[in-house]
Coordinates of C-alpha atoms and ligand atoms in Angstrom, one line a residue:
Chain A
M1 CA 0.0 0.2 0.0
T2 CA 1.2 3.5 -0.9
A3 CA 1.5 6.5 1.4
M4 CA -1.6 7.9 -0.7
N5 CA -3.9 5.2 0.2
Q6 CA -3.2 5.7 3.7
P7 CA -3.8 9.4 4.2
K8 CA -4.5 9.6 7.9
T9 CA -1.3 11.2 8.6
T10 CA 1.0 12.7 6.0
N11 CA 4.1 13.1 7.9
E12 CA 5.7 11.2 5.0
F13 CA 5.7 14.4 3.1
A14 CA 6.3 16.7 5.8
Q15 CA 9.9 17.6 4.9
K16 CA 9.5 21.2 3.7
D17 CA 11.8 22.8 1.2
A18 CA 12.0 25.9 -0.9
R19 CA 9.6 26.5 -3.7
Q20 CA 7.8 23.5 -5.6
T21 CA 6.1 23.5 -8.9
P22 CA 2.3 23.4 -8.6
R23 CA 2.2 19.9 -9.6
E24 CA 4.5 18.6 -7.1
A25 CA 3.0 20.7 -4.5
L26 CA -0.3 18.9 -5.1
D27 CA 1.2 15.6 -4.9
H28 CA 2.9 16.5 -1.8
W29 CA 0.9 18.3 0.5
Y30 CA 3.1 20.1 3.1
L31 CA 1.0 19.3 6.4
E32 CA 2.2 19.5 9.7
P33 CA 3.5 16.3 11.2
D34 CA 0.4 15.7 13.3
A35 CA -2.1 16.8 11.3
A36 CA -5.0 14.1 10.8
L37 CA -7.0 14.5 7.6
R38 CA -10.9 14.6 7.8
A39 CA -11.5 14.4 4.2
R40 CA -9.6 14.2 0.8
V41 CA -10.6 15.6 -2.4
S42 CA -9.3 13.5 -5.3
N43 CA -9.6 14.7 -9.1
L44 CA -12.8 16.1 -8.3
K45 CA -14.9 17.4 -11.5
F46 CA -18.2 19.1 -11.3
W47 CA -20.7 19.8 -14.1
Y48 CA -23.8 22.0 -13.5
G49 CA -27.1 21.2 -15.4
N50 CA -26.4 23.4 -18.3
G51 CA -23.3 21.7 -19.0
T52 CA -20.7 24.3 -17.6
Q53 CA -18.1 22.6 -15.9
A54 CA -17.1 24.5 -12.9
I55 CA -14.6 22.3 -11.1
D56 CA -11.8 20.7 -13.0
D57 CA -9.7 17.9 -11.4
V58 CA -9.5 19.7 -7.9
S59 CA -7.3 17.7 -5.5
F60 CA -6.6 18.7 -1.8
P61 CA -6.8 17.4 1.9
L62 CA -9.1 18.8 4.6
V63 CA -7.2 18.6 7.8
E64 CA -9.2 17.8 11.0
K65 CA -10.2 20.5 13.4
K66 CA -8.4 23.1 11.5
V67 CA -9.8 26.2 9.3
T68 CA -9.0 25.8 5.7
A69 CA -9.9 28.8 3.4
L70 CA -10.7 28.5 -0.3
I71 CA -9.4 31.6 -2.1
G72 CA -9.3 32.8 -5.6
P73 CA -11.0 35.5 -8.2
S74 CA -14.7 35.7 -8.3
G75 CA -16.1 32.8 -10.3
C76 CA -13.2 30.5 -10.0
G77 CA -15.5 27.9 -8.4
K78 CA -15.0 28.3 -4.6
S79 CA -18.8 28.1 -4.0
T80 CA -19.4 25.3 -6.2
L81 CA -16.5 23.4 -4.8
L82 CA -17.7 24.2 -1.1
R83 CA -21.4 22.8 -2.2
C84 CA -20.0 19.6 -3.4
F85 CA -19.2 19.0 0.0
N86 CA -22.8 19.0 1.5
R87 CA -24.3 17.9 -2.1
M88 CA -26.4 20.8 -2.5
H89 CA -25.9 20.7 -6.0
D90 CA -28.2 17.6 -6.0
L91 CA -31.2 19.6 -5.2
Y92 CA -31.0 21.0 -8.9
H93 CA -31.4 19.1 -12.2
G94 CA -28.9 17.4 -14.2
V95 CA -25.7 18.1 -12.3
K96 CA -22.9 15.6 -12.4
Y97 CA -20.1 14.7 -10.3
S98 CA -16.7 12.8 -11.3
G99 CA -13.8 12.0 -8.6
S100 CA -14.1 11.5 -4.8
I101 CA -14.3 13.3 -1.6
E102 CA -13.2 10.6 0.8
L103 CA -14.4 11.0 4.3
F104 CA -11.9 9.7 7.1
P105 CA -11.6 7.8 9.3
E106 CA -14.8 6.1 7.5
N107 CA -13.2 5.8 4.1
E108 CA -16.4 6.6 2.5
N109 CA -16.6 8.6 -0.8
L110 CA -19.1 11.6 0.0
I111 CA -20.2 11.6 -3.5
D112 CA -21.8 8.0 -3.3
L113 CA -23.6 8.8 -0.2
D114 CA -27.4 9.6 0.1
P115 CA -27.2 13.6 -0.1
N116 CA -29.6 13.9 2.7
V117 CA -27.2 11.9 5.0
V118 CA -24.3 14.0 4.0
R119 CA -26.3 17.2 4.8
M120 CA -26.9 15.6 8.3
R121 CA -23.3 15.0 8.9
V122 CA -21.8 18.4 6.9
G123 CA -23.2 21.9 8.2
M124 CA -23.2 25.0 6.1
V125 CA -23.5 28.6 6.5
F126 CA -24.4 30.7 3.7
Q127 CA -23.3 34.2 2.1
K128 CA -26.3 35.8 3.0
P129 CA -27.7 35.2 6.4
N130 CA -30.8 33.0 6.1
P131 CA -32.5 32.5 9.5
F132 CA -35.9 30.7 9.5
P133 CA -38.7 33.2 10.1
K134 CA -39.2 31.6 13.3
S135 CA -37.9 32.5 16.8
I136 CA -34.3 32.9 17.6
Y137 CA -34.6 29.4 19.7
E138 CA -36.4 27.6 17.1
N139 CA -33.7 28.5 14.5
V140 CA -30.9 27.2 16.8
V141 CA -32.8 24.0 17.5
A142 CA -34.1 23.4 14.0
G143 CA -31.4 20.8 13.0
L144 CA -32.2 19.0 16.1
R145 CA -35.6 19.0 15.4
I146 CA -35.2 17.6 12.0
R147 CA -33.1 14.9 13.7
G148 CA -36.0 13.9 15.9
I149 CA -34.9 15.4 19.3
S150 CA -37.6 17.2 21.1
K151 CA -36.9 16.8 25.0
R152 CA -37.1 20.2 26.0
S153 CA -33.9 19.9 28.5
Q154 CA -31.6 18.8 25.9
L155 CA -32.9 21.5 23.5
D156 CA -32.2 24.0 25.9
E157 CA -29.0 22.9 27.0
I158 CA -27.7 22.5 23.4
A159 CA -29.0 26.0 22.1
E160 CA -27.2 27.6 25.1
T161 CA -23.6 26.0 24.3
S162 CA -24.2 26.3 20.2
L163 CA -25.3 30.1 21.0
T164 CA -22.2 30.5 23.2
Q165 CA -20.0 29.0 20.8
A166 CA -21.3 31.3 18.0
A167 CA -20.4 34.1 20.5
I168 CA -23.9 35.5 20.4
W169 CA -25.6 33.9 23.7
D170 CA -25.1 37.1 25.8
E171 CA -26.9 39.2 22.9
V172 CA -29.9 37.2 22.6
K173 CA -30.1 35.1 25.9
D174 CA -33.1 37.5 27.1
R175 CA -34.9 37.2 23.9
L176 CA -34.7 33.8 22.5
H177 CA -38.3 33.6 21.5
Q178 CA -38.6 37.0 19.5
P179 CA -38.2 36.4 15.8
A180 CA -34.8 35.7 14.5
L181 CA -35.3 38.3 11.7
S182 CA -35.6 40.9 14.2
L183 CA -31.8 40.5 14.5
S184 CA -29.2 42.5 13.0
G185 CA -27.6 41.1 9.7
G186 CA -24.4 40.1 11.9
Q187 CA -26.3 38.5 14.6
Q188 CA -28.5 36.6 12.1
Q189 CA -25.2 35.3 10.6
R190 CA -23.9 34.2 13.9
L191 CA -27.3 32.5 14.8
C192 CA -26.8 30.8 11.4
I193 CA -23.5 29.9 12.6
A194 CA -25.1 28.5 15.9
R195 CA -27.7 26.5 14.0
A196 CA -25.1 24.9 11.9
L197 CA -22.8 23.8 15.0
A198 CA -26.0 22.8 17.2
V199 CA -26.0 19.6 15.3
Q200 CA -22.0 19.1 15.6
P201 CA -21.2 18.7 12.1
E202 CA -18.1 16.9 11.1
I203 CA -17.5 19.4 8.6
L204 CA -18.6 23.2 8.5
L205 CA -18.8 25.0 5.3
L206 CA -18.6 28.5 5.2
D207 CA -19.4 30.4 1.9
E208 CA -18.3 33.9 2.1
P209 CA -19.9 34.5 5.7
T210 CA -18.9 37.8 6.0
S211 CA -19.3 39.5 2.6
A212 CA -22.8 41.0 3.8
L213 CA -21.6 42.3 7.1
D214 CA -20.3 45.4 8.3
P215 CA -16.6 45.4 9.8
I216 CA -17.5 45.2 13.1
A217 CA -20.1 42.3 12.7
T218 CA -17.0 40.7 10.6
A219 CA -14.6 41.0 13.1
K220 CA -17.0 39.1 15.6
V221 CA -17.5 36.4 13.2
E222 CA -13.8 36.1 12.5
D223 CA -13.1 35.9 16.4
L224 CA -15.8 33.0 16.6
I225 CA -14.3 31.1 13.4
N226 CA -10.8 31.7 15.2
D227 CA -12.2 29.9 18.3
L228 CA -13.6 26.9 16.1
D229 CA -9.9 26.4 15.4
G230 CA -8.9 23.1 17.0
K231 CA -12.6 22.3 17.7
V232 CA -14.2 22.1 14.3
T233 CA -13.2 21.3 10.6
V234 CA -13.9 24.2 8.7
L235 CA -13.9 24.9 5.4
I236 CA -14.6 28.3 4.4
V237 CA -14.8 30.5 1.1
T238 CA -13.5 34.2 1.5
H239 CA -12.3 36.8 -1.1
N240 CA -10.9 38.7 1.4
M241 CA -7.0 37.8 1.6
Q242 CA -6.5 39.5 4.9
Q243 CA -9.3 37.5 6.5
A244 CA -8.0 34.3 4.9
A245 CA -4.7 35.2 6.5
R246 CA -6.1 36.0 9.8
I247 CA -8.5 32.9 10.3
S248 CA -7.2 29.9 8.2
H249 CA -4.6 27.7 9.1
Y250 CA -4.4 26.0 5.4
A251 CA -5.5 27.6 2.2
A252 CA -6.1 26.5 -1.3
Y253 CA -6.0 29.0 -4.3
M254 CA -8.4 28.1 -7.1
Y255 CA -8.4 29.7 -10.5
L256 CA -10.7 29.1 -13.5
G257 CA -11.9 25.8 -11.7
K258 CA -8.8 24.3 -11.1
L259 CA -6.9 24.2 -7.8
V260 CA -3.5 26.2 -8.3
E261 CA -2.1 25.9 -5.1
Y262 CA -2.7 24.3 -1.6
N263 CA -0.4 25.0 1.5
E264 CA -0.3 26.5 4.9
T265 CA -1.9 29.8 5.0
S266 CA 1.1 31.5 6.2
E267 CA 3.5 29.7 3.7
M268 CA 1.5 30.6 0.8
F269 CA 1.3 34.1 2.0
T270 CA 4.8 34.6 2.6
R271 CA 6.2 32.1 -0.1
P272 CA 3.8 31.6 -2.7
M273 CA 4.8 28.5 -5.1
C274 CA 3.3 30.1 -8.2
Q275 CA 3.5 33.5 -9.8
R276 CA -0.2 33.4 -10.3
T277 CA -0.8 33.0 -6.7
E278 CA 1.8 35.7 -5.7
D279 CA -0.1 38.0 -8.0
Y280 CA -3.3 37.5 -6.6
I281 CA -2.3 37.6 -2.8
T282 CA -0.6 40.6 -3.5
G283 CA -3.4 42.2 -5.4
R284 CA -2.1 42.4 -8.8
F285 CA -4.8 41.0 -10.2
G286 CA -8.2 39.5 -9.0
Chain B
M1 CA -12.2 65.6 -19.7
Q2 CA -14.9 64.1 -21.9
S3 CA -18.5 64.7 -20.5
I4 CA -21.8 63.1 -21.3
A5 CA -22.8 66.2 -23.1
D6 CA -19.9 65.7 -25.9
N7 CA -20.8 61.9 -26.2
V8 CA -24.8 62.8 -27.2
G9 CA -23.7 65.8 -29.1
G10 CA -24.8 68.7 -27.1
A11 CA -25.6 69.7 -23.5
I12 CA -28.7 68.0 -21.8
S13 CA -30.7 69.9 -19.6
Y14 CA -31.2 67.8 -16.8
A15 CA -34.1 69.9 -15.1
S16 CA -36.3 70.0 -18.2
L17 CA -35.6 66.3 -18.6
A18 CA -36.9 65.7 -15.1
R19 CA -39.7 67.6 -15.8
K20 CA -40.6 65.9 -18.9
N21 CA -40.2 62.5 -17.2
R22 CA -42.3 63.7 -14.0
S23 CA -45.3 64.9 -16.2
K24 CA -45.1 61.4 -17.5
D25 CA -45.5 59.8 -14.2
I26 CA -48.4 62.2 -13.3
A27 CA -50.3 61.3 -16.9
I28 CA -50.0 57.8 -15.9
A29 CA -51.1 58.0 -12.2
S30 CA -53.9 60.0 -13.3
L31 CA -55.2 57.5 -16.0
G32 CA -54.9 55.0 -13.3
I33 CA -56.9 56.8 -10.8
F34 CA -59.4 57.5 -13.4
V35 CA -60.0 54.0 -14.7
L36 CA -60.0 52.7 -10.7
F37 CA -62.5 55.5 -10.1
I38 CA -65.0 54.2 -12.9
A39 CA -64.7 50.5 -11.6
I40 CA -65.3 51.6 -8.2
A41 CA -68.1 53.8 -8.9
T42 CA -69.9 51.2 -11.0
L43 CA -69.7 48.8 -8.4
L44 CA -70.6 51.1 -5.7
A45 CA -73.5 52.3 -7.9
L46 CA -74.8 48.7 -8.5
F47 CA -74.2 48.1 -4.7
I48 CA -76.4 51.2 -3.5
D49 CA -79.1 50.5 -6.1
L50 CA -79.5 46.8 -4.9
A51 CA -79.4 48.1 -1.4
I52 CA -82.1 50.6 -1.9
T53 CA -84.3 48.3 -3.9
G54 CA -83.9 45.6 -1.3
Y55 CA -84.2 47.9 1.8
P56 CA -87.5 46.9 3.0
R57 CA -86.8 43.2 3.0
L58 CA -83.1 43.8 4.1
A59 CA -84.5 45.9 7.1
D60 CA -87.0 43.0 8.3
P61 CA -85.2 40.7 10.6
E62 CA -87.6 37.9 9.6
F63 CA -86.1 37.6 6.1
Y64 CA -83.1 36.1 7.3
T65 CA -85.2 33.6 9.6
S66 CA -87.9 32.7 7.2
F67 CA -88.0 29.7 4.4
P68 CA -89.1 30.6 0.9
S69 CA -92.9 31.4 0.4
R70 CA -95.5 32.1 -2.1
K71 CA -96.3 35.4 -0.3
P72 CA -93.5 37.9 -1.4
L73 CA -93.3 39.7 2.0
Q74 CA -92.9 36.6 4.1
A75 CA -90.3 35.0 1.8
G76 CA -86.7 34.8 3.4
I77 CA -83.5 33.3 2.7
L78 CA -82.9 31.0 5.8
S79 CA -82.5 27.9 3.8
A80 CA -80.5 29.8 1.1
W81 CA -77.8 31.1 3.6
V82 CA -77.6 27.9 5.7
G83 CA -77.7 26.1 2.2
T84 CA -74.8 28.3 0.9
I85 CA -72.7 27.9 4.0
M86 CA -72.8 24.1 4.0
V87 CA -72.1 23.8 0.2
M88 CA -69.0 26.4 1.0
V89 CA -67.9 24.0 4.0
V90 CA -67.9 20.8 1.7
T91 CA -66.1 22.7 -1.1
A92 CA -63.5 23.9 1.1
C93 CA -62.8 20.6 2.6
L94 CA -62.6 19.0 -0.7
S95 CA -60.6 21.7 -2.7
V96 CA -58.1 23.1 -0.4
P97 CA -56.5 19.8 0.5
L98 CA -56.7 18.4 -2.8
G99 CA -55.6 21.4 -4.5
V100 CA -52.6 22.4 -2.0
A101 CA -51.1 18.6 -2.3
A102 CA -51.6 18.6 -6.1
G103 CA -49.8 22.4 -6.2
L104 CA -47.2 21.0 -3.9
Y105 CA -46.6 17.7 -5.8
L106 CA -46.4 19.6 -9.3
E107 CA -44.2 22.4 -7.9
E108 CA -41.7 20.4 -5.9
Y109 CA -42.2 16.4 -6.3
A110 CA -42.9 16.2 -9.9
S111 CA -40.1 15.5 -12.4
K112 CA -39.8 17.9 -15.1
N113 CA -41.0 16.3 -18.3
W114 CA -43.4 16.7 -21.3
F115 CA -46.1 14.7 -19.2
T116 CA -45.9 17.4 -16.3
D117 CA -45.6 20.3 -18.8
L118 CA -49.0 19.0 -20.4
I119 CA -50.4 18.7 -17.0
E120 CA -49.4 22.2 -16.0
I121 CA -50.9 23.6 -19.4
N122 CA -54.1 22.1 -18.6
V123 CA -54.6 22.8 -15.2
S124 CA -54.1 26.5 -16.4
N125 CA -56.6 26.0 -19.0
L126 CA -59.1 24.2 -16.7
A127 CA -59.4 27.6 -14.7
G128 CA -60.6 29.2 -17.9
V129 CA -63.3 26.5 -18.6
P130 CA -67.1 28.2 -18.3
S131 CA -68.6 26.8 -15.1
I132 CA -71.5 25.4 -16.9
V133 CA -69.3 22.9 -18.4
Y134 CA -68.4 21.7 -14.8
G135 CA -72.3 21.6 -14.0
L136 CA -72.7 19.3 -17.0
L137 CA -69.7 17.0 -16.2
A138 CA -71.2 16.7 -12.6
L139 CA -74.6 16.0 -14.1
G140 CA -73.3 13.3 -16.3
L141 CA -71.0 11.8 -13.9
F142 CA -72.0 12.0 -10.4
I143 CA -76.0 11.9 -10.7
Y144 CA -76.5 9.8 -14.2
T145 CA -73.3 7.7 -13.6
F146 CA -72.9 7.3 -10.2
G147 CA -76.7 7.9 -9.5
M148 CA -76.1 10.2 -6.9
S149 CA -79.0 13.0 -6.1
E150 CA -78.8 16.6 -6.1
T151 CA -77.5 17.2 -2.5
V152 CA -75.3 19.5 -0.7
L153 CA -72.4 16.8 -1.2
V154 CA -72.7 17.0 -5.0
A155 CA -73.0 20.5 -5.0
G156 CA -69.8 21.1 -2.9
M157 CA -67.9 18.5 -5.2
V158 CA -68.8 20.3 -8.6
L159 CA -67.9 23.8 -7.1
A160 CA -64.7 22.2 -5.5
L161 CA -63.8 21.0 -9.2
L162 CA -64.4 24.3 -10.4
I163 CA -61.9 26.2 -8.0
L164 CA -59.4 23.2 -7.7
P165 CA -57.4 24.7 -10.6
I166 CA -57.4 28.2 -9.0
I167 CA -56.2 26.6 -5.8
I168 CA -53.6 24.6 -7.4
V169 CA -52.0 27.5 -9.6
S170 CA -51.9 30.0 -6.3
T171 CA -50.3 27.3 -4.3
R172 CA -47.6 26.6 -6.9
E173 CA -47.3 30.3 -7.2
S174 CA -46.8 30.6 -3.5
I175 CA -44.3 28.1 -3.2
R176 CA -42.4 29.3 -5.9
S177 CA -42.3 32.4 -4.3
I178 CA -40.4 31.3 -1.5
P179 CA -36.6 32.4 -1.8
S180 CA -34.5 29.5 -2.4
E181 CA -32.3 30.5 0.4
L182 CA -35.0 29.4 2.9
R183 CA -35.0 26.0 1.0
E184 CA -31.4 25.6 1.0
A185 CA -31.3 26.4 4.9
A186 CA -33.5 23.7 5.6
Y187 CA -32.0 21.2 3.2
G188 CA -28.6 22.2 4.3
L189 CA -29.5 21.3 7.9
G190 CA -30.2 17.7 6.8
A191 CA -34.1 17.9 6.5
T192 CA -35.7 15.7 4.1
Q193 CA -37.9 16.9 1.3
W194 CA -40.9 16.3 3.4
Q195 CA -39.3 18.1 6.4
T196 CA -38.3 20.9 4.0
M197 CA -42.1 21.2 3.0
A198 CA -43.8 20.9 6.0
L199 CA -41.6 22.5 8.6
Y200 CA -40.6 25.6 6.3
I201 CA -41.9 26.1 3.0
V202 CA -45.7 25.6 3.5
P203 CA -45.7 27.4 6.5
A204 CA -43.9 30.5 4.8
A205 CA -46.2 30.2 1.8
K206 CA -49.2 29.8 3.9
P207 CA -50.5 33.6 3.3
G208 CA -50.5 33.1 -0.1
I209 CA -52.3 29.4 -0.2
I210 CA -54.9 30.8 2.1
T211 CA -55.5 33.9 0.0
G212 CA -55.9 31.4 -3.2
A213 CA -58.2 29.2 -1.4
I214 CA -60.3 32.3 -0.4
V215 CA -60.3 33.9 -3.7
G216 CA -61.4 30.2 -4.8
L217 CA -64.2 29.8 -2.4
S218 CA -65.4 33.9 -3.3
R219 CA -66.0 32.7 -6.8
A220 CA -67.7 29.3 -5.8
I221 CA -70.0 31.2 -3.6
G222 CA -71.6 33.1 -6.4
E223 CA -71.5 30.2 -8.9
T224 CA -75.3 29.8 -10.1
A225 CA -74.6 27.7 -13.4
P226 CA -73.3 24.5 -12.2
I227 CA -75.5 24.3 -9.5
I228 CA -78.9 24.7 -11.7
T229 CA -77.4 22.2 -14.1
I230 CA -77.3 19.5 -11.4
G231 CA -80.7 20.2 -10.9
A232 CA -81.0 22.0 -7.5
L233 CA -84.1 23.2 -6.1
S234 CA -85.2 26.7 -5.6
F235 CA -87.8 26.0 -3.0
I236 CA -86.7 24.4 -0.1
A237 CA -88.8 24.9 3.1
F238 CA -86.6 22.9 5.4
L239 CA -83.2 22.9 6.5
P240 CA -80.9 20.0 6.3
E241 CA -80.0 18.1 9.4
S242 CA -77.9 19.8 11.9
P243 CA -74.4 18.7 11.8
I244 CA -74.4 18.8 15.5
S245 CA -76.7 17.0 17.8
S246 CA -77.1 16.8 21.4
D247 CA -76.8 13.1 21.7
A248 CA -74.0 10.7 20.7
P249 CA -72.0 10.8 18.6
F250 CA -72.7 14.7 18.5
I251 CA -71.5 14.9 14.9
N252 CA -73.5 13.6 12.0
F253 CA -73.5 13.7 8.4
G254 CA -76.9 13.5 7.3
W255 CA -76.9 17.0 6.0
L256 CA -74.4 16.1 3.0
T257 CA -77.3 13.8 1.4
S258 CA -79.9 16.7 2.0
P259 CA -81.4 18.7 -0.8
F260 CA -80.6 22.2 -0.5
T261 CA -80.7 25.7 -2.2
V262 CA -78.3 28.5 -2.2
M263 CA -78.2 32.2 -2.4
P264 CA -77.7 32.9 -6.2
I265 CA -80.3 30.1 -7.0
Q266 CA -82.8 31.8 -4.4
M267 CA -82.1 35.1 -6.2
F268 CA -82.6 33.9 -9.4
S269 CA -86.0 32.2 -8.7
W270 CA -87.2 35.2 -7.0
L271 CA -86.1 37.3 -10.2
S272 CA -88.0 35.2 -12.6
R273 CA -91.1 35.7 -10.7
P274 CA -93.5 38.4 -12.0
Q275 CA -94.4 39.9 -8.7
A276 CA -92.4 43.0 -8.2
D277 CA -92.4 42.5 -4.4
F278 CA -90.3 39.1 -5.3
H279 CA -87.7 41.5 -7.0
I280 CA -87.3 43.2 -3.9
S281 CA -86.5 40.2 -2.3
A282 CA -84.2 39.1 -5.0
A283 CA -82.2 42.7 -4.6
A284 CA -81.8 41.8 -1.0
A285 CA -80.6 38.5 -1.4
G286 CA -78.3 40.3 -3.8
V287 CA -76.7 42.4 -1.0
V288 CA -76.5 39.4 1.4
L289 CA -74.4 37.6 -0.9
I290 CA -72.1 40.7 -1.7
V291 CA -71.5 41.3 1.9
M292 CA -70.8 37.5 2.2
T293 CA -68.3 37.6 -0.7
L294 CA -66.6 40.9 0.4
M295 CA -66.1 39.4 4.0
M296 CA -64.3 36.4 2.7
N297 CA -62.2 38.8 0.7
A298 CA -61.4 41.1 3.5
L299 CA -60.5 37.9 5.3
A300 CA -58.1 37.2 2.8
I301 CA -56.6 40.6 2.8
Y302 CA -56.2 40.6 6.5
I303 CA -54.2 37.4 6.3
R304 CA -51.8 38.7 3.7
Y305 CA -51.6 42.1 5.9
R306 CA -50.8 39.9 9.0
A307 CA -48.3 38.1 7.4
R308 CA -46.6 40.9 5.7
S309 CA -46.3 42.7 9.0
R310 CA -44.7 39.9 10.7
Ligands
ADP1 N1 -26.4 27.5 -11.4 C1 -25.1 27.4 -12.1 N2 -25.3 27.1 -13.5 C2 -24.6 27.0 -14.5 N3 -23.3 27.3 -14.0 C3 -22.8 28.2 -12.8 C4 -24.1 28.1 -11.8 N4 -23.7 28.5 -10.6 C5 -22.3 29.1 -10.9 N5 -21.9 28.8 -12.4 C6 -20.7 29.3 -12.7 O1 -19.6 28.4 -12.3 C7 -18.2 29.0 -12.0 C8 -18.1 29.0 -10.6 O2 -18.9 29.9 -10.1 P1 -19.0 30.1 -8.4 O3 -18.6 28.5 -7.6 O4 -20.2 30.5 -7.9 O5 -17.6 31.1 -8.4 P2 -17.2 31.9 -6.8 O6 -18.1 31.2 -5.8 O7 -15.6 31.3 -6.9 O8 -17.1 32.8 -7.2 C9 -18.9 30.7 -12.8 O9 -18.2 30.5 -14.3 C10 -20.2 30.4 -12.8 O10 -20.9 31.1 -13.7
MG2 MG1 -19.1 32.4 -4.4

């Protein structure tokens, strides 16, 4: 068995050296020696119903309990890739996948699983806050109700922990039964994060969660994502380079549906392997 | 620096442009108000005329509590308004669940192919079929083929068929108008299609669905042709069995198989009498029918308003 079939730890590749070519970088992900994989995307391709191929042969690892950022210019396929992880595309007609997203330690290909089961295991937070038109409390416990949990004490407890984890508990603890839509945009987004965290997702997907928020609300969301580091496996799309630098541990740079470079964020931002990455990061294009 | 004036070959006076555009706005708005005024004035004139003509009977409390009679001044609408309410209950109980289920299925569950396209086109077309055709259908199918008689149940069934397309179309439209963000939020949490529908989409679409149902029912309440076609009587001097009784099992369904009359038929039969006094009763019945319809529409508006202010 080769090392690629045994990707739980990847310290085989952990010797870092100077700049590599992109292709080699893909074959040898430079991960920290103790990094464990939660998932591995291999040769993933994706087509929309109208035939557009939005993802072209993407491979990269998703390190357990770390924040991985997807960066790249608008329209490069970041959201499309993210939405493969919870099979959101399957809601629409005629989409097609090829390749795999292997989950570890189960060694299951997420593409072959029942989309409904995948969405039970992989949570998502959207670009625009989208709380349900119900109370704050009902929003947090929505995922639990969907899973058939209805014991009041259980719901109350999980609601408090998730709201605390999403750094919004203090702001809403006295108004849990007011409509979620009465909250500000930033609070709504943190509520959506709490809603996703309440069901303890194996992977949490965030699609530009701060792009609709003001700077102060953005800072709060970034802080809470920083707090998730070490606890939850997070894959976040962001078009903001500073944000990626601030909150992510690993970064994947995409361009025109392809993965150009994957590395530790600090590495990528100080010593990008490709000229294109460097141009994008330094703001010369994008 | 090049300005927009150089491109269009001359300076534009923004002030005069704005003035010109504003005068267009005013013209359109005045036209709208004028048309609206004519429509409302016509309706109001008709209603007031009816009310004045029917006043002697409208003011008489016995009008509402008496059965029809050969003597114009004793004839009342008791059996008609009770019949109308009973038929409406049957119509609502049949058409709303069926229509909402069909709309939900077509919008959310059915795969999109030529067959569902065909169904979709036909459902929309059915909404435009003259109501007397539904009456003929009911006569041929329910009465001649199934051997049912001209009862509350059959009237409710034919009116339910008549308004089913309205309810299906409005259900589909209100479900379609729910933003996809809400849908994706529910699915993203792991909800199944049924959970997404039952817990999130249908509740959010409820105001639209209820409005559609009430619009359909207020069309049904005034329908005369299909009810006459199935052979409803106009002279009913008794009430159907009460749906609630004082002894067990407290609820009974005898009223469903009872002969009946409804408001528009009562009106129609009085209008076709030679005595002028019966025309007064007809006008009074017309006012009551209009008020019933307006009340249903007011309810629809209230429901929509309450949903929006939330
Ligand atoms: N529903 C869709 N149908 C067809 N093509 C789409 C659809 N959504 C996105 N695309 C295309 O897929 C590509 C990637 O889009 P997206 O993943 O949204 O980019 P990003 O999130 O990086 O801005 C774009 O070229 C876009 O036009
Ligand atoms: Mg995007």
